[in-house]
Tab-separated table of C-alpha atoms in Angstrom:
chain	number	residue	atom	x	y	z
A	22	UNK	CA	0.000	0.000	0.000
A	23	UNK	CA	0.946	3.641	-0.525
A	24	UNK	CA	2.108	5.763	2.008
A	25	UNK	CA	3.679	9.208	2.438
A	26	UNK	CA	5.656	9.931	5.442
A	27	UNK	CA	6.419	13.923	6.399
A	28	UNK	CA	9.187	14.371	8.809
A	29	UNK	CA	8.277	16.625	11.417
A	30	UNK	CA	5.137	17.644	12.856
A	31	UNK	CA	6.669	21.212	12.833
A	32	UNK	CA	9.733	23.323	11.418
A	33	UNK	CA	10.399	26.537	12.709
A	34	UNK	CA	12.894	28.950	10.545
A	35	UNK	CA	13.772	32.540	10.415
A	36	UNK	CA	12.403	34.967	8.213
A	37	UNK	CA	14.479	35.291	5.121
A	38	UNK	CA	16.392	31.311	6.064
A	39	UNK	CA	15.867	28.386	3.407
A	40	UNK	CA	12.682	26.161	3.969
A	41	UNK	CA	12.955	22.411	3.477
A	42	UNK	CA	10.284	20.638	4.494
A	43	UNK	CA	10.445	16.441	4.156
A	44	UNK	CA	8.651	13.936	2.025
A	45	UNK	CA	9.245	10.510	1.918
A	46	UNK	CA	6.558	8.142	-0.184
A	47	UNK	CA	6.567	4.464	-0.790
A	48	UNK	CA	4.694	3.373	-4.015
A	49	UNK	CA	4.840	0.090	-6.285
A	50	UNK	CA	4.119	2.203	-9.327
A	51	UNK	CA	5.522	5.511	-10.198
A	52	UNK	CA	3.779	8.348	-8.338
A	53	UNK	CA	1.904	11.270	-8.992
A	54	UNK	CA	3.499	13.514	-6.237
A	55	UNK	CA	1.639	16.585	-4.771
A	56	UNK	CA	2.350	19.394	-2.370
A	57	UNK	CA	-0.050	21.619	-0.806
A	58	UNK	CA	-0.323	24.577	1.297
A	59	UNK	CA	-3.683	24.942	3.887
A	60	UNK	CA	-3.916	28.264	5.822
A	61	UNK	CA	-5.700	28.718	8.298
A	62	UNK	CA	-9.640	28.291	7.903
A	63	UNK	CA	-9.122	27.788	4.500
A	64	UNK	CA	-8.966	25.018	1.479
A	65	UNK	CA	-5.833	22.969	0.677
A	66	UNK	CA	-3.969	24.723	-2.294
A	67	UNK	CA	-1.634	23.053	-5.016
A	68	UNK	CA	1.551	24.212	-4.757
A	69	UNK	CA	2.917	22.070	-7.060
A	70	UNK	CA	3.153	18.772	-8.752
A	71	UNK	CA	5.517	15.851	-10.526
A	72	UNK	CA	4.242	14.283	-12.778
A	73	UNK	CA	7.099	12.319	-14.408
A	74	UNK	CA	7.964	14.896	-16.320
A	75	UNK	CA	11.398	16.792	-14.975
A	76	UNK	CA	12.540	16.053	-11.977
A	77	UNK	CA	13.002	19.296	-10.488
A	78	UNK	CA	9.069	21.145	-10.454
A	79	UNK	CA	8.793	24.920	-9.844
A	80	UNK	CA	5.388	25.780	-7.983
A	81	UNK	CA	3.813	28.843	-7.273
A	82	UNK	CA	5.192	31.777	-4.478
A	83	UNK	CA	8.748	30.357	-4.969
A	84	UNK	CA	8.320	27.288	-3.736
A	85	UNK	CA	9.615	24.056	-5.509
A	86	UNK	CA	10.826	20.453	-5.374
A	87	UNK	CA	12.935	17.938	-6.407
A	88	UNK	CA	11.494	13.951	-7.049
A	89	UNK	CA	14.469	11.968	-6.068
A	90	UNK	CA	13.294	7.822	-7.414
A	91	UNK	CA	16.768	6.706	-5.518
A	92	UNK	CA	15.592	8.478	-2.054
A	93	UNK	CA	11.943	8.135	-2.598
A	94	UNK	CA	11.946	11.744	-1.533
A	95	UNK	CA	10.065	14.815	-2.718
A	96	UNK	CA	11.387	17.373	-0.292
A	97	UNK	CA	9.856	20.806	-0.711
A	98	UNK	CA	12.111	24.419	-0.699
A	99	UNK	CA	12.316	27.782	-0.716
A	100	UNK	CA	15.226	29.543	-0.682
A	101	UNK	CA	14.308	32.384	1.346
A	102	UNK	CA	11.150	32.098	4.232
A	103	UNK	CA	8.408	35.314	4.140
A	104	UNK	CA	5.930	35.457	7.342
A	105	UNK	CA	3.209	35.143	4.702
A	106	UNK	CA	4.793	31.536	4.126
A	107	UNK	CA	3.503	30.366	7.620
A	108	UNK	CA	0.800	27.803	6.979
A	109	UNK	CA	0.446	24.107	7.117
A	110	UNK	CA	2.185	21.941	4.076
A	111	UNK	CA	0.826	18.529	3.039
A	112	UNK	CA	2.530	16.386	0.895
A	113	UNK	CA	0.572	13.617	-0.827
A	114	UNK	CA	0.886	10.748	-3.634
A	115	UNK	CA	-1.117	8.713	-5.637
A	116	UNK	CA	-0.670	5.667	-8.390
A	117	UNK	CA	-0.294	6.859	-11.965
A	118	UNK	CA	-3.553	7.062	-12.970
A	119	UNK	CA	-5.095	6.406	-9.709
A	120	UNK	CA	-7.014	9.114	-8.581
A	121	UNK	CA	-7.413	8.258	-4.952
A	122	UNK	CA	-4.587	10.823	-2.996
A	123	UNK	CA	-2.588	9.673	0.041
A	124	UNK	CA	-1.709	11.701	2.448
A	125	UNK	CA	0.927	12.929	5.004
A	126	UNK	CA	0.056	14.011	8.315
A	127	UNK	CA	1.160	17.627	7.647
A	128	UNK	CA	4.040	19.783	8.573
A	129	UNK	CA	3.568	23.188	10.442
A	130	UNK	CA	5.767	26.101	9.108
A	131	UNK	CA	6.736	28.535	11.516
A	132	UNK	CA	8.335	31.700	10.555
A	133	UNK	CA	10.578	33.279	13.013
A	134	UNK	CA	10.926	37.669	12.717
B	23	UNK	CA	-14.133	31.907	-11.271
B	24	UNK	CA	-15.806	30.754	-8.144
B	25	UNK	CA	-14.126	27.680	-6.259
B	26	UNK	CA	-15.687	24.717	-4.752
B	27	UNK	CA	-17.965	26.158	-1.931
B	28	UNK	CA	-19.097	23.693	1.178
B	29	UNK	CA	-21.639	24.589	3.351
B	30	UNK	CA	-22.728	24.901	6.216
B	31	UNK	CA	-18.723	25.876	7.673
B	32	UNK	CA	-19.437	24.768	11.126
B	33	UNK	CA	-21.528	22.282	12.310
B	34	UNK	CA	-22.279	21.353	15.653
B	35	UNK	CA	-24.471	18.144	16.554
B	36	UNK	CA	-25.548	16.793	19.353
B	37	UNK	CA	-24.610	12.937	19.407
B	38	UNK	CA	-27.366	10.048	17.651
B	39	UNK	CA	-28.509	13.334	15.321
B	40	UNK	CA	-27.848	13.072	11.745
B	41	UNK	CA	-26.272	15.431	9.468
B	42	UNK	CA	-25.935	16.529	5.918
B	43	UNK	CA	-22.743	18.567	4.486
B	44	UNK	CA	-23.094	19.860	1.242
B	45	UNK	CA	-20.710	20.569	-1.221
B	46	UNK	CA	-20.521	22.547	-4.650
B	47	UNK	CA	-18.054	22.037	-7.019
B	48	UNK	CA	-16.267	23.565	-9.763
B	49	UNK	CA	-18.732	23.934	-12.564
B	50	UNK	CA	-17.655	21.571	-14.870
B	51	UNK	CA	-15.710	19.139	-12.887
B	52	UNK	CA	-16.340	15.752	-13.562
B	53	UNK	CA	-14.353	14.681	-10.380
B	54	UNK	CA	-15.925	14.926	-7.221
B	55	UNK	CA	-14.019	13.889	-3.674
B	56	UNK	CA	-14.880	13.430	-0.049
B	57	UNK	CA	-12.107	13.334	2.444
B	58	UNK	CA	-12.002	13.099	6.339
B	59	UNK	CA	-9.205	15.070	7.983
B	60	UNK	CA	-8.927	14.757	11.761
B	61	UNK	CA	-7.522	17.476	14.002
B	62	UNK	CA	-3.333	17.299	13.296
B	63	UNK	CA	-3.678	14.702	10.633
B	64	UNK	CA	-3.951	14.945	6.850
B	65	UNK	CA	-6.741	14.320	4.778
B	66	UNK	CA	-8.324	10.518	4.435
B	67	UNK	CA	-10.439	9.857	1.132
B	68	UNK	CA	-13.910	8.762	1.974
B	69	UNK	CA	-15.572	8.364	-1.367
B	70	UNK	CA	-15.393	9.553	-5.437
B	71	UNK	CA	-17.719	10.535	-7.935
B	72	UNK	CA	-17.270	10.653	-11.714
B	73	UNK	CA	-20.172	12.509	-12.820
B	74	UNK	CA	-23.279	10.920	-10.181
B	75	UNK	CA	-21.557	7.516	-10.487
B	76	UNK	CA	-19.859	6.763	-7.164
B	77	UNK	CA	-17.210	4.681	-8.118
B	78	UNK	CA	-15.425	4.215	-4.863
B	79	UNK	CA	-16.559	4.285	-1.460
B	80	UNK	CA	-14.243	2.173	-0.009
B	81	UNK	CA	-13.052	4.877	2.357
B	82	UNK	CA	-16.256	5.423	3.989
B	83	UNK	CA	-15.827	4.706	7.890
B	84	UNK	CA	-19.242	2.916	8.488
B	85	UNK	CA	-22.589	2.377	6.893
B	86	UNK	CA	-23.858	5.596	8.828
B	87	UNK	CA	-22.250	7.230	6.068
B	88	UNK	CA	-23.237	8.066	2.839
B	89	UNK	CA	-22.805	10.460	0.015
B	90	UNK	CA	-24.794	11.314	-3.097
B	91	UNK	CA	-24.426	13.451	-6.189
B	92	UNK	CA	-27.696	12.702	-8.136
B	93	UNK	CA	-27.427	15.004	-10.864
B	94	UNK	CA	-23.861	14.958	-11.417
B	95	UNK	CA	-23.147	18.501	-10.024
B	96	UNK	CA	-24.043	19.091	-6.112
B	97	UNK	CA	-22.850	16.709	-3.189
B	98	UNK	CA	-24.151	15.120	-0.216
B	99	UNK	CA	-22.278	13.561	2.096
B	100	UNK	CA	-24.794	12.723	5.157
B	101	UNK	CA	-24.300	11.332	8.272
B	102	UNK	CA	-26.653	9.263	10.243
B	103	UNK	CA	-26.422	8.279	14.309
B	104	UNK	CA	-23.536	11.012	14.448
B	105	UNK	CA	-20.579	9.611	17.375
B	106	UNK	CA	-18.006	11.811	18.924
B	107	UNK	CA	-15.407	10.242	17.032
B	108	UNK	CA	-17.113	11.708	13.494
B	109	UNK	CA	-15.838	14.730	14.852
B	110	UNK	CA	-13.403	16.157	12.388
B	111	UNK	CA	-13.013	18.603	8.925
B	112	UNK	CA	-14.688	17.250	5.956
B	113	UNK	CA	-13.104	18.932	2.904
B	114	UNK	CA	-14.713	18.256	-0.300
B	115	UNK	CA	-12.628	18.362	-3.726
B	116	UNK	CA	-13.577	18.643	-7.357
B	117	UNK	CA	-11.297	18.089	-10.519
B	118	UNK	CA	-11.833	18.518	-14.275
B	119	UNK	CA	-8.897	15.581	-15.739
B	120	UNK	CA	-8.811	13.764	-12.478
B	121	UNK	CA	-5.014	14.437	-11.508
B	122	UNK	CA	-4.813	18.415	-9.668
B	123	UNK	CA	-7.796	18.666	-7.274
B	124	UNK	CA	-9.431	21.802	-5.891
B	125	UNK	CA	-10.259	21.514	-2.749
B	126	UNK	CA	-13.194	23.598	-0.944
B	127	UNK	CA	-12.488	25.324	2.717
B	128	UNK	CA	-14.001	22.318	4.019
B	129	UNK	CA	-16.859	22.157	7.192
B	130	UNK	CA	-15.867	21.369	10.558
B	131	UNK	CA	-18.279	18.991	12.431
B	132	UNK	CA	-17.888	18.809	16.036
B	133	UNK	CA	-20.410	16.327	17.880
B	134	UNK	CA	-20.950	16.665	21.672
């Protein structure tokens, strides 16, 4: 069975500091990849997606990630953190051509003044 | 263009009532999605439409639950006998190609 792993439940960083935020996935076939962003009392929100095209996938507000088949890692970053970035980031997965997604458990961004 | 709306937002019930979350998607989607998402966990798929075909409902916790979309548009996800542990956000999602979902601001159901 699928499943996406995020490591930790929260990451604090300074304002202005790189963001990386974790994603580990385990699949039998290769993934669709997601990440989204959830602010407060609101929807979920693509930030971006692989879909076996390149490797390396640019997503909106500077955000973007690298799918790494070797690590089975899609680790979201940012090179430099903005208060406006502090929200909730979920990365999820699903078959190729499966439309059911599967989820992480979230990770909290905290940005530091 | 308008998103996918959910209403009501908050929902409180009292436990053994039922309740009925409704959901409107993009026009035009095809797609529809129900997920679960407990406090400080991520989402968990509860059931998918393709037009008003449900074609999976394999995440649906218990036969108290059920969901509807009888024209193909609007959603109904209703639950019957509500339980304190049906407490929880239930975000609703609609996609056109069935790959990027759009996800609604979801309605938060707390049963006391």
């Amino acid at each position: 069975a699928q499943s996406v792993t995020q490591l930790g439940s929260h990451v604090s960083v300074s304002e202005g500091a790189l963001v990386l935020l974790r994603c580990n996935y385990s699949s039998s076939v290769p993934p669709y990849l997601f990440w989204y962003v959830q602010y407060p009392n609101q929807g979920l929100q693509l930030l971006l997606k692989y879909t076996s095209a390149a490797t390396l996938v640019k997503g909106i507000n500077g955000f973007e990630a690298e799918f790494k088949k070797s690590e089975t890692s899609f680790h979201l970053t940012k090179p430099s953190a903005h208060m406006s970035d502090a929200a909730e980031y979920f990365c999820a997965v699903s078959g190729s051509g499966d439309y059911q997604l599967i989820w992480g458990a979230g990770t909290k961004l905290i940005i530091k003044p | 263009g308008a998103g996918v709306s959910q209403s009501p937002r908050y929902k409180v019930a009292k436990r053994g009532q039922d309740v009925a979350l409704r959901c409107d998607p993009i026009s035009g989607h095809v797609s529809l999605f129900w997920y679960q998402q407990a406090l400080g966990q991520g989402p968990e798929f509860l059931t998918y439409f393709q037009n008003e075909a449900q074609l999976d409902k394999s995440g649906l916790p218990s036969d108290r639950f059920f969901a509807e979309r009888p024209e193909g548009s609007v959603s109904t996800l209703k639950i019957q006998r509500t339980q304190q542990e049906d407490s929880a956000v239930y975000l609703c999602a609609s996609s056109l190609a069935g790959d990027e979902q759009y996800f609604g601001p979801g309605t938060r159901l707390t049963v006391t």
